[in-house]
Coordinates of N, CA and C in Angstrom, one line a residue:
M1 N -47.5 -16.9 -85.9 CA -46.6 -17.7 -85.4 C -45.4 -17.9 -86.1
K2 N -44.2 -17.7 -85.6 CA -42.8 -18.0 -86.4 C -42.4 -19.5 -86.2
L3 N -42.0 -20.2 -87.2 CA -41.8 -21.4 -87.3 C -40.4 -21.6 -87.8
L4 N -39.2 -22.2 -87.1 CA -38.0 -22.5 -87.5 C -37.8 -23.8 -88.2
L5 N -37.8 -24.1 -89.6 CA -37.7 -25.3 -90.2 C -36.2 -25.8 -90.5
T6 N -35.9 -27.0 -90.0 CA -34.6 -27.6 -90.4 C -34.6 -29.1 -90.6
N7 N -33.5 -29.8 -90.9 CA -33.7 -31.3 -91.1 C -32.2 -31.6 -91.1
D8 N -31.8 -32.8 -91.5 CA -30.4 -33.3 -91.6 C -30.3 -34.0 -93.0
D9 N -31.1 -34.0 -93.9 CA -30.8 -34.3 -95.2 C -30.6 -33.3 -96.2
G10 N -30.5 -32.0 -95.8 CA -29.9 -31.0 -96.5 C -31.1 -30.2 -97.0
I11 N -30.9 -28.9 -97.4 CA -31.9 -27.9 -97.6 C -32.7 -28.2 -98.9
E12 N -32.0 -28.9 -99.8 CA -32.8 -29.3 -101.1 C -33.7 -30.6 -100.9
A13 N -33.6 -31.2 -99.8 CA -34.3 -32.6 -99.5 C -35.8 -32.4 -99.6
A14 N -36.5 -33.5 -100.4 CA -38.0 -33.4 -100.5 C -38.7 -33.6 -99.2
G15 N -38.2 -34.0 -98.1 CA -39.0 -34.2 -96.8 C -39.1 -32.9 -96.5
L16 N -38.1 -32.0 -96.5 CA -38.2 -30.7 -95.9 C -39.3 -29.8 -96.6
G17 N -39.2 -30.1 -98.0 CA -40.2 -29.5 -98.8 C -41.7 -29.7 -98.4
A18 N -41.8 -31.0 -98.0 CA -43.0 -31.6 -97.5 C -43.5 -30.8 -96.1
L19 N -42.4 -30.6 -95.2 CA -42.7 -30.1 -93.9 C -43.1 -28.6 -94.3
L20 N -42.4 -28.0 -95.1 CA -42.8 -26.6 -95.4 C -44.2 -26.5 -95.8
T21 N -44.6 -27.3 -97.0 CA -45.9 -27.2 -97.3 C -46.9 -27.5 -96.2
A22 N -46.6 -28.3 -95.2 CA -47.5 -28.6 -94.2 C -47.8 -27.4 -93.3
T23 N -46.8 -26.4 -93.3 CA -47.0 -25.3 -92.5 C -47.6 -24.1 -92.9
H24 N -48.0 -24.2 -94.3 CA -48.4 -23.1 -94.9 C -49.6 -22.3 -94.4
E25 N -50.5 -22.9 -93.8 CA -51.5 -22.2 -93.0 C -51.4 -22.2 -91.5
L26 N -50.3 -22.6 -91.0 CA -50.0 -22.5 -89.6 C -49.2 -21.5 -88.9
G27 N -48.3 -20.9 -89.8 CA -47.5 -19.9 -89.3 C -46.4 -19.3 -90.4
E28 N -45.6 -18.4 -90.1 CA -44.6 -18.0 -91.0 C -43.4 -19.1 -90.8
A29 N -43.0 -19.7 -91.8 CA -42.0 -20.5 -91.6 C -40.5 -19.8 -92.4
V30 N -39.5 -20.1 -91.5 CA -38.0 -19.7 -91.7 C -37.3 -20.9 -92.0
V31 N -36.6 -21.3 -93.0 CA -36.0 -22.4 -93.2 C -34.6 -22.3 -92.9
V32 N -33.7 -23.0 -91.9 CA -32.6 -22.9 -91.6 C -31.9 -24.2 -91.7
A33 N -31.5 -24.7 -92.7 CA -31.0 -26.1 -93.1 C -29.7 -26.3 -93.5
P34 N -29.1 -27.5 -93.2 CA -27.6 -27.8 -93.7 C -27.6 -27.6 -95.3
A35 N -26.5 -27.2 -95.8 CA -26.1 -26.7 -97.1 C -26.1 -28.2 -97.8
G36 N -25.8 -29.4 -97.2 CA -25.8 -30.6 -97.7 C -26.3 -31.7 -96.8
P37 N -26.2 -33.0 -97.2 CA -26.5 -34.0 -96.5 C -25.8 -34.2 -94.9
Q38 N -26.5 -34.4 -93.9 CA -26.0 -34.6 -92.5 C -26.6 -35.6 -91.9
S39 N -27.1 -36.6 -92.3 CA -27.7 -37.6 -91.8 C -26.7 -38.4 -91.0
G40 N -27.4 -38.8 -89.7 CA -26.6 -39.7 -88.6 C -25.4 -38.9 -87.9
V41 N -25.4 -37.6 -87.9 CA -24.4 -36.9 -87.2 C -24.7 -36.8 -85.8
S42 N -26.1 -37.0 -85.2 CA -26.5 -37.1 -84.0 C -26.3 -35.6 -83.6
H43 N -26.1 -35.4 -82.4 CA -26.0 -33.8 -81.8 C -24.6 -33.2 -81.9
A44 N -23.9 -33.5 -83.0 CA -22.6 -32.9 -83.2 C -22.8 -31.3 -83.6
V45 N -21.8 -30.5 -82.8 CA -21.9 -29.1 -83.1 C -20.3 -28.7 -83.6
T46 N -20.5 -27.6 -84.3 CA -19.1 -27.0 -84.7 C -18.8 -25.9 -83.6
T47 N -17.6 -26.1 -83.0 CA -17.0 -25.0 -82.3 C -15.9 -24.4 -82.5
G48 N -15.0 -25.2 -83.1 CA -13.4 -25.0 -83.3 C -13.4 -24.0 -84.7
T49 N -14.2 -24.1 -85.6 CA -14.1 -23.4 -86.8 C -15.4 -22.5 -87.1
A50 N -15.4 -21.7 -88.1 CA -16.7 -20.8 -88.4 C -17.7 -21.6 -88.9
V51 N -19.1 -21.2 -88.6 CA -20.1 -21.8 -89.0 C -20.8 -20.7 -90.2
R52 N -20.6 -21.0 -91.5 CA -21.0 -20.0 -92.2 C -22.4 -20.4 -93.0
F53 N -23.3 -19.4 -93.4 CA -24.3 -19.6 -94.0 C -24.7 -18.7 -95.2
E54 N -25.5 -19.1 -96.1 CA -25.8 -18.1 -97.2 C -27.4 -18.4 -97.3
T55 N -27.7 -17.2 -97.9 CA -29.3 -17.0 -98.2 C -29.5 -17.7 -99.2
R56 N -30.6 -18.4 -99.4 CA -31.1 -19.1 -100.6 C -32.4 -18.9 -101.2
G57 N -32.7 -17.5 -100.6 CA -34.2 -17.0 -101.1 C -34.8 -16.4 -99.6
P58 N -35.9 -15.6 -99.7 CA -36.7 -15.2 -98.8 C -37.0 -16.3 -97.8
G59 N -36.3 -15.9 -96.3 CA -36.6 -16.8 -95.4 C -36.1 -18.3 -95.6
R60 N -35.0 -18.2 -96.3 CA -34.4 -19.6 -96.7 C -33.0 -19.4 -96.6
Y61 N -32.2 -20.4 -95.6 CA -31.0 -20.1 -95.3 C -30.3 -21.4 -95.2
A62 N -29.0 -21.7 -96.0 CA -28.3 -22.9 -96.0 C -26.9 -22.8 -95.0
V63 N -27.0 -23.5 -94.1 CA -25.9 -23.5 -93.3 C -24.7 -24.7 -93.4
H64 N -23.5 -24.3 -93.4 CA -22.5 -25.2 -93.7 C -22.2 -25.8 -92.3
G65 N -23.1 -26.7 -91.7 CA -22.6 -27.3 -90.4 C -23.7 -28.3 -90.2
T66 N -23.9 -28.7 -89.0 CA -24.6 -29.8 -88.6 C -26.3 -29.2 -88.4
P67 N -27.1 -30.2 -88.2 CA -28.6 -29.8 -87.7 C -28.5 -29.0 -86.3
A68 N -27.8 -29.4 -85.5 CA -27.7 -28.5 -84.5 C -27.1 -27.4 -84.3
D69 N -26.0 -27.2 -85.4 CA -25.6 -25.8 -85.8 C -26.6 -25.0 -86.3
C70 N -27.5 -25.6 -87.4 CA -28.6 -24.9 -87.8 C -29.5 -24.0 -86.8
V71 N -29.9 -25.0 -85.8 CA -30.7 -24.4 -84.6 C -29.8 -23.2 -84.0
R72 N -28.6 -23.6 -83.6 CA -28.0 -22.6 -82.9 C -28.1 -21.2 -83.6
V73 N -27.5 -21.4 -85.0 CA -27.5 -20.1 -85.9 C -29.0 -19.6 -85.9
G74 N -29.8 -20.3 -86.2 CA -31.2 -20.0 -86.5 C -31.8 -19.1 -85.2
L75 N -31.4 -19.8 -84.0 CA -32.1 -19.0 -82.7 C -31.2 -18.0 -82.3
H76 N -30.0 -18.0 -82.6 CA -29.2 -16.9 -82.2 C -29.2 -15.5 -83.1
R77 N -29.5 -15.9 -84.4 CA -29.5 -14.7 -85.5 C -30.6 -14.6 -86.3
L78 N -30.8 -15.7 -87.0 CA -31.7 -15.8 -88.3 C -33.2 -15.9 -87.8
C79 N -33.7 -16.5 -86.6 CA -35.0 -16.4 -86.3 C -35.2 -16.6 -84.9
P80 N -34.7 -15.5 -84.0 CA -34.8 -15.7 -82.6 C -36.1 -15.6 -82.0
D81 N -37.2 -15.2 -82.8 CA -38.5 -15.1 -82.2 C -39.3 -16.3 -82.8
A82 N -38.6 -17.6 -83.0 CA -39.4 -18.6 -83.4 C -40.1 -19.1 -82.2
A83 N -41.4 -19.7 -82.3 CA -42.3 -20.0 -81.3 C -42.0 -21.6 -81.2
W84 N -41.8 -22.4 -82.3 CA -41.6 -23.8 -82.3 C -40.5 -24.1 -83.5
I85 N -39.6 -25.2 -83.1 CA -38.7 -25.5 -84.2 C -39.1 -26.9 -84.6
L86 N -39.1 -26.9 -86.0 CA -39.7 -28.3 -86.6 C -38.6 -28.9 -87.5
S87 N -38.4 -30.2 -87.2 CA -37.2 -30.8 -88.0 C -37.7 -32.0 -88.9
G88 N -37.3 -32.1 -90.1 CA -37.5 -33.3 -90.9 C -38.0 -32.6 -92.4
V89 N -39.0 -33.5 -93.0 CA -39.4 -34.9 -92.5 C -38.1 -35.5 -92.9
N90 N -37.7 -36.5 -92.2 CA -36.4 -37.3 -92.3 C -36.8 -38.3 -93.3
H91 N -35.9 -38.9 -94.2 CA -36.1 -39.9 -95.3 C -35.6 -41.2 -94.5
G92 N -36.3 -41.6 -93.8 CA -36.4 -42.8 -93.1 C -36.7 -42.5 -91.7
G93 N -37.0 -43.8 -91.0 CA -37.5 -43.6 -89.6 C -36.5 -43.3 -88.5
N94 N -36.9 -42.7 -87.6 CA -36.2 -42.3 -86.4 C -36.9 -42.8 -85.1
L95 N -37.0 -44.0 -84.9 CA -37.8 -44.8 -83.9 C -36.9 -45.3 -82.9
G96 N -37.5 -45.4 -81.5 CA -36.8 -45.9 -80.3 C -35.3 -45.5 -80.2
A97 N -34.4 -46.3 -80.1 CA -33.0 -45.9 -80.2 C -32.5 -45.1 -81.2
D98 N -33.1 -44.9 -82.3 CA -32.7 -44.0 -83.3 C -32.5 -42.6 -82.9
V99 N -33.4 -42.3 -81.8 CA -33.3 -40.8 -81.4 C -32.1 -40.4 -80.9
Y100 N -31.2 -41.3 -80.5 CA -29.9 -41.1 -80.1 C -28.8 -40.6 -81.1
Y101 N -28.9 -41.2 -82.3 CA -28.3 -41.1 -83.4 C -28.6 -40.0 -84.6
S102 N -29.8 -39.7 -84.5 CA -30.4 -39.0 -85.6 C -30.1 -37.5 -85.4
G103 N -29.7 -36.9 -86.6 CA -29.6 -35.6 -86.5 C -30.9 -34.7 -86.7
T104 N -31.9 -35.4 -87.3 CA -33.2 -34.8 -87.3 C -33.8 -34.7 -85.8
V105 N -33.4 -35.5 -85.0 CA -33.8 -35.4 -83.6 C -33.3 -34.4 -82.8
A106 N -31.8 -34.5 -82.9 CA -30.9 -33.7 -82.2 C -31.1 -32.2 -82.5
A107 N -31.5 -31.8 -83.6 CA -31.8 -30.3 -84.0 C -33.0 -29.8 -83.0
V108 N -34.0 -30.5 -83.0 CA -35.1 -30.1 -81.8 C -34.6 -30.3 -80.5
R109 N -33.7 -31.4 -80.1 CA -33.2 -31.5 -78.9 C -32.1 -30.4 -78.4
E110 N -31.3 -29.8 -79.3 CA -30.8 -28.5 -79.1 C -31.7 -27.4 -78.9
A111 N -32.9 -27.3 -79.7 CA -33.6 -26.1 -79.2 C -34.2 -26.1 -77.9
V112 N -34.5 -27.5 -77.4 CA -35.1 -27.8 -76.0 C -34.0 -27.1 -74.9
L113 N -32.7 -27.5 -75.4 CA -31.6 -27.2 -74.4 C -31.6 -25.6 -74.1
H114 N -32.1 -24.9 -75.0 CA -32.0 -23.3 -75.0 C -33.4 -22.8 -74.7
G115 N -34.3 -23.7 -74.3 CA -35.5 -23.0 -73.7 C -36.6 -23.0 -74.7
W116 N -36.5 -23.5 -76.0 CA -37.6 -23.6 -76.9 C -38.0 -25.1 -76.9
T117 N -39.0 -25.2 -77.7 CA -39.7 -26.8 -77.8 C -39.9 -26.9 -79.4
G118 N -40.1 -28.2 -79.7 CA -40.4 -28.5 -81.1 C -40.7 -29.9 -81.6
I119 N -40.7 -30.3 -82.6 CA -41.0 -31.4 -83.2 C -40.4 -31.9 -84.3
A120 N -39.8 -33.3 -84.0 CA -38.9 -34.1 -85.2 C -39.8 -34.7 -85.8
F121 N -39.9 -34.8 -87.2 CA -40.8 -35.6 -88.1 C -39.8 -36.6 -89.0
S122 N -40.3 -37.9 -89.1 CA -39.5 -38.9 -89.9 C -40.5 -39.7 -90.6
H123 N -40.0 -40.3 -91.7 CA -40.9 -41.0 -92.6 C -40.2 -42.4 -92.4
Y124 N -40.8 -43.4 -92.1 CA -40.3 -44.8 -92.1 C -40.3 -45.2 -93.7
H125 N -39.4 -46.0 -94.0 CA -39.0 -46.4 -95.5 C -39.1 -47.9 -95.7
K126 N -40.1 -48.3 -96.6 CA -40.3 -49.8 -96.8 C -39.1 -50.0 -98.0
R127 N -38.8 -51.2 -98.0 CA -37.8 -51.3 -99.2 C -38.7 -51.5 -100.5
G128 N -38.1 -51.1 -101.7 CA -39.1 -51.2 -102.8 C -40.0 -50.3 -103.1
M129 N -40.3 -49.5 -102.0 CA -41.4 -48.4 -102.2 C -40.8 -46.8 -102.1
E130 N -41.5 -46.1 -103.1 CA -41.2 -44.8 -103.2 C -41.9 -44.0 -102.0
F131 N -41.4 -42.8 -101.8 CA -42.1 -41.8 -100.8 C -43.3 -41.2 -101.6
D132 N -44.5 -40.9 -101.1 CA -45.3 -39.9 -101.4 C -45.2 -38.8 -100.5
W133 N -44.5 -37.7 -101.3 CA -44.4 -36.5 -100.2 C -45.6 -35.8 -100.1
A134 N -46.4 -35.7 -101.2 CA -47.6 -34.8 -101.1 C -48.5 -35.5 -100.1
R135 N -48.7 -36.9 -99.9 CA -49.5 -37.4 -98.9 C -48.8 -37.2 -97.6
A136 N -47.6 -37.3 -97.5 CA -46.8 -37.1 -96.1 C -47.1 -35.7 -95.6
A137 N -47.1 -34.8 -96.5 CA -47.4 -33.4 -95.9 C -48.6 -33.2 -95.5
R138 N -49.7 -33.9 -96.1 CA -51.0 -33.9 -95.5 C -51.2 -34.5 -94.1
W139 N -50.5 -35.5 -94.0 CA -50.3 -36.2 -92.6 C -49.8 -35.4 -91.7
V140 N -48.5 -34.8 -92.0 CA -47.8 -33.9 -91.2 C -48.6 -32.7 -90.7
G141 N -49.4 -32.1 -91.9 CA -50.4 -31.0 -91.4 C -51.4 -31.3 -90.4
V142 N -51.9 -32.4 -90.4 CA -52.9 -32.9 -89.5 C -52.3 -33.0 -88.0
V143 N -50.9 -33.8 -88.0 CA -50.5 -33.7 -86.6 C -50.0 -32.5 -86.1
L144 N -49.5 -31.7 -87.1 CA -49.0 -30.2 -86.4 C -50.2 -29.4 -86.0
A145 N -51.4 -29.5 -86.7 CA -52.4 -28.6 -86.1 C -52.9 -29.0 -84.6
D146 N -52.7 -30.5 -84.3 CA -53.0 -31.0 -83.0 C -51.9 -30.5 -82.2
L147 N -50.8 -30.9 -82.3 CA -49.8 -30.6 -81.4 C -49.4 -29.1 -81.1
L148 N -49.2 -28.3 -82.3 CA -49.2 -26.7 -82.1 C -50.2 -26.0 -81.3
A149 N -51.4 -26.8 -81.0 CA -52.6 -26.2 -80.3 C -52.5 -26.6 -78.8
R150 N -51.5 -27.6 -78.4 CA -51.2 -28.0 -77.1 C -50.3 -27.2 -76.2
S151 N -50.6 -27.2 -74.8 CA -49.9 -26.5 -73.9 C -48.3 -27.0 -74.2
V152 N -47.4 -26.0 -74.0 CA -46.1 -26.3 -74.2 C -45.6 -27.0 -72.9
V153 N -45.0 -28.3 -73.0 CA -44.3 -28.7 -71.7 C -42.8 -28.3 -71.7
P154 N -42.5 -27.6 -70.7 CA -41.1 -27.1 -70.5 C -40.2 -28.4 -70.5
G155 N -38.9 -28.3 -71.1 CA -38.1 -29.3 -71.4 C -38.5 -30.6 -72.2
A156 N -39.4 -30.3 -73.0 CA -39.9 -31.7 -73.7 C -40.2 -31.3 -75.1
F157 N -40.2 -32.4 -76.0 CA -40.2 -32.3 -77.3 C -41.0 -33.5 -78.0
Y158 N -41.5 -33.5 -78.9 CA -42.1 -34.7 -79.7 C -41.4 -35.2 -80.8
N159 N -41.4 -36.4 -81.0 CA -40.8 -37.2 -82.1 C -41.8 -38.0 -82.8
V160 N -42.1 -37.8 -84.0 CA -43.3 -38.1 -84.9 C -42.7 -39.1 -86.1
N161 N -43.3 -40.2 -86.2 CA -42.6 -41.0 -87.2 C -44.2 -41.5 -88.2
L162 N -44.1 -41.3 -89.5 CA -45.0 -41.6 -90.4 C -44.7 -43.1 -91.0
P163 N -45.9 -43.7 -91.2 CA -45.6 -45.2 -91.9 C -45.4 -45.1 -93.1
H164 N -45.2 -46.3 -93.7 CA -45.0 -46.1 -95.3 C -46.0 -47.1 -95.7
L165 N -47.1 -46.4 -96.4 CA -48.3 -47.4 -96.6 C -48.3 -47.5 -98.1
A166 N -49.1 -48.5 -98.7 CA -49.4 -48.6 -100.0 C -50.2 -47.4 -100.6
P167 N -50.0 -47.3 -102.0 CA -50.9 -46.0 -102.2 C -52.3 -46.2 -102.0
D168 N -53.0 -47.2 -102.3 CA -54.2 -47.3 -102.1 C -54.7 -47.5 -100.4
A169 N -53.8 -47.5 -99.6 CA -54.2 -47.7 -98.2 C -55.0 -46.5 -97.6
P170 N -55.7 -46.5 -96.7 CA -56.5 -45.5 -96.0 C -55.5 -44.7 -95.2
D171 N -55.9 -43.5 -94.9 CA -55.0 -42.8 -93.9 C -54.7 -43.5 -92.5
P172 N -53.6 -43.2 -92.0 CA -53.3 -44.1 -90.6 C -53.8 -43.0 -89.6
D173 N -54.0 -43.9 -88.5 CA -54.3 -43.1 -87.1 C -53.1 -42.4 -86.5
V174 N -53.3 -41.5 -85.7 CA -52.3 -40.9 -85.0 C -52.4 -41.5 -83.7
V175 N -51.1 -42.0 -83.2 CA -51.2 -42.6 -81.9 C -50.1 -42.2 -81.0
L176 N -50.5 -41.6 -79.7 CA -49.5 -41.1 -78.8 C -49.1 -42.3 -78.1
C177 N -47.7 -42.6 -78.2 CA -47.1 -43.8 -77.6 C -45.7 -43.5 -77.1
P178 N -45.2 -44.5 -76.2 CA -43.7 -44.4 -75.7 C -42.7 -44.7 -76.6
L179 N -41.4 -44.5 -76.3 CA -40.4 -44.7 -77.1 C -40.0 -46.2 -76.9
D180 N -39.7 -46.8 -77.9 CA -39.4 -48.3 -77.7 C -38.0 -48.3 -76.9
P181 N -37.8 -49.3 -75.9 CA -36.6 -49.4 -75.3 C -35.5 -50.4 -75.9
H182 N -35.8 -50.9 -76.9 CA -34.8 -51.9 -77.7 C -33.7 -51.2 -78.3
P183 N -32.6 -51.6 -78.2 CA -31.5 -51.1 -79.1 C -31.5 -51.7 -80.5
L184 N -30.9 -51.1 -81.3 CA -30.8 -51.4 -82.8 C -30.1 -52.9 -82.8
P185 N -30.4 -53.7 -83.9 CA -29.7 -55.1 -83.9 C -28.1 -54.8 -84.0
L186 N -27.3 -55.6 -83.2 CA -25.8 -55.3 -83.1 C -25.5 -56.6 -83.9
S187 N -25.1 -56.2 -85.1 CA -24.7 -57.4 -86.1 C -23.7 -56.6 -87.2
Y188 N -22.6 -57.4 -87.4 CA -21.6 -57.0 -88.5 C -21.4 -58.2 -89.2
R189 N -20.7 -57.8 -90.4 CA -20.2 -58.8 -91.4 C -18.5 -58.3 -91.6
H190 N -17.9 -59.4 -91.8 CA -16.4 -59.3 -92.1 C -16.3 -59.2 -93.4
E191 N -15.6 -58.1 -94.1 CA -15.4 -58.0 -95.6 C -14.0 -58.3 -95.9
D192 N -13.5 -58.5 -96.9 CA -12.3 -58.9 -97.6 C -11.2 -57.5 -97.2
D193 N -12.0 -56.4 -97.3 CA -11.2 -55.2 -96.8 C -10.6 -55.2 -95.4
G194 N -11.0 -56.2 -94.6 CA -10.4 -56.2 -93.2 C -11.5 -55.6 -92.3
G195 N -12.5 -54.8 -92.9 CA -13.2 -54.1 -91.8 C -14.6 -54.8 -91.5
M196 N -15.3 -54.3 -90.3 CA -16.4 -54.7 -90.0 C -17.5 -53.8 -90.6
H197 N -18.5 -54.4 -91.2 CA -19.5 -53.6 -91.8 C -20.9 -54.0 -91.2
Y198 N -21.8 -52.8 -90.6 CA -22.8 -53.1 -90.0 C -23.8 -53.6 -90.9
D199 N -24.4 -54.7 -90.6 CA -25.6 -55.2 -91.4 C -26.9 -55.5 -90.5
G200 N -26.9 -54.9 -89.4 CA -28.3 -55.1 -88.7 C -29.6 -54.8 -89.7
D201 N -30.5 -55.6 -89.5 CA -31.7 -55.5 -90.2 C -32.8 -54.5 -89.6
Y202 N -32.9 -53.2 -90.0 CA -33.6 -52.3 -89.3 C -35.2 -52.6 -89.4
H203 N -35.6 -53.4 -90.4 CA -37.0 -53.9 -90.6 C -37.4 -55.0 -89.6
T204 N -36.4 -55.8 -89.2 CA -36.9 -56.7 -88.3 C -36.5 -56.6 -86.8
R205 N -36.1 -55.2 -86.5 CA -35.9 -55.1 -85.1 C -36.8 -55.4 -84.2
N206 N -36.4 -55.6 -82.9 CA -37.4 -56.0 -81.8 C -38.0 -54.9 -81.4
R207 N -39.4 -55.2 -81.0 CA -40.3 -54.0 -80.8 C -41.4 -54.5 -79.6
S208 N -41.5 -53.4 -78.7 CA -42.6 -53.7 -77.6 C -43.9 -53.4 -78.1
A209 N -44.8 -54.1 -77.8 CA -46.2 -53.8 -78.2 C -46.6 -52.4 -77.7
G210 N -47.2 -51.6 -78.6 CA -47.7 -50.3 -78.1 C -46.8 -49.2 -78.2
A211 N -45.7 -49.5 -78.3 CA -44.4 -48.3 -78.4 C -44.2 -48.0 -79.8
D212 N -43.5 -46.9 -80.1 CA -43.3 -46.3 -81.3 C -43.1 -47.1 -82.5
V213 N -42.2 -48.0 -82.2 CA -41.7 -48.8 -83.4 C -42.8 -49.8 -83.7
D214 N -43.6 -50.3 -83.0 CA -44.8 -51.3 -83.2 C -45.6 -50.5 -83.8
V215 N -46.1 -49.1 -83.3 CA -47.0 -48.3 -84.1 C -46.9 -48.0 -85.4
C216 N -45.6 -47.6 -85.8 CA -45.2 -47.2 -86.7 C -45.2 -48.3 -88.0
F217 N -44.6 -49.6 -87.4 CA -44.3 -50.7 -88.3 C -45.7 -51.4 -88.6
S218 N -46.8 -50.9 -87.8 CA -48.2 -51.5 -87.9 C -48.9 -50.7 -88.8
G219 N -48.5 -49.4 -89.3 CA -49.2 -48.6 -90.2 C -49.7 -47.4 -89.7
N220 N -49.4 -47.1 -88.3 CA -49.9 -45.9 -87.9 C -48.8 -44.8 -87.6
I221 N -49.3 -43.6 -87.4 CA -48.3 -42.5 -87.3 C -48.0 -42.4 -85.5
S222 N -46.9 -42.6 -85.1 CA -46.4 -42.7 -83.8 C -46.1 -41.2 -83.4
V223 N -46.5 -40.7 -82.3 CA -46.1 -39.5 -81.5 C -45.6 -40.0 -80.3
T224 N -44.5 -39.6 -80.0 CA -44.0 -39.7 -78.8 C -43.4 -38.4 -78.0
Q225 N -43.9 -38.0 -76.9 CA -43.3 -36.9 -76.1 C -42.1 -37.4 -75.3
I226 N -40.9 -36.6 -75.6 CA -39.7 -37.1 -74.8 C -39.4 -35.9 -74.0
K227 N -39.2 -36.1 -72.6 CA -38.8 -35.3 -71.7 C -37.5 -35.1 -71.6
L228 N -36.7 -34.0 -71.8 CA -35.4 -34.0 -71.9 C -34.8 -33.2 -70.6
L229 N -35.6 -32.3 -70.3 CA -35.0 -31.7 -69.0 C -36.1 -31.8 -67.9

């Protein structure tokens, strides 16, 4: 099985390395990822100028463009026989309303628009804690083994968020759950530069019991199927 891997943190990001590790026994991975960080660009695509890419090794390509550009170039030229598109692992959560801003999620959404399917992976980050990417890769591998074995639902994809647990915490449960409907906190502070600076507290955002924000913040892996078409 051919797997197209991408992200929005850039081709050298540790989270992408964790995703690649998780796929080693599941299929042949081809990496088509942004040449540099593209976090928060949502579903932007490049149409007025050229989208260039460069080879960074066997089955590894850096695209000078957005995550959605990466999927377009990957499916059009570099990996048209991909069975699944996998995006991430994002350095931070993409829960609830985040899916509309996230380049990580947009990469998979772009694939769905063209008839493919996929999974977006993100890792919630707690203040003052470091990511354990080896552990994250193990968790992603468990989720992948399950989701890749399921029947494909046309026009749908999965959004997965890993919790940020203490080093000695037991492995989390995997919970299939809905997307949280609450928006991100709408809060700005006025600075001396005359600008309004967003200062919403991501960690104390509203959450519905049993939805993805609540599941992930409670220490479990949230898996949400999102129907696009």
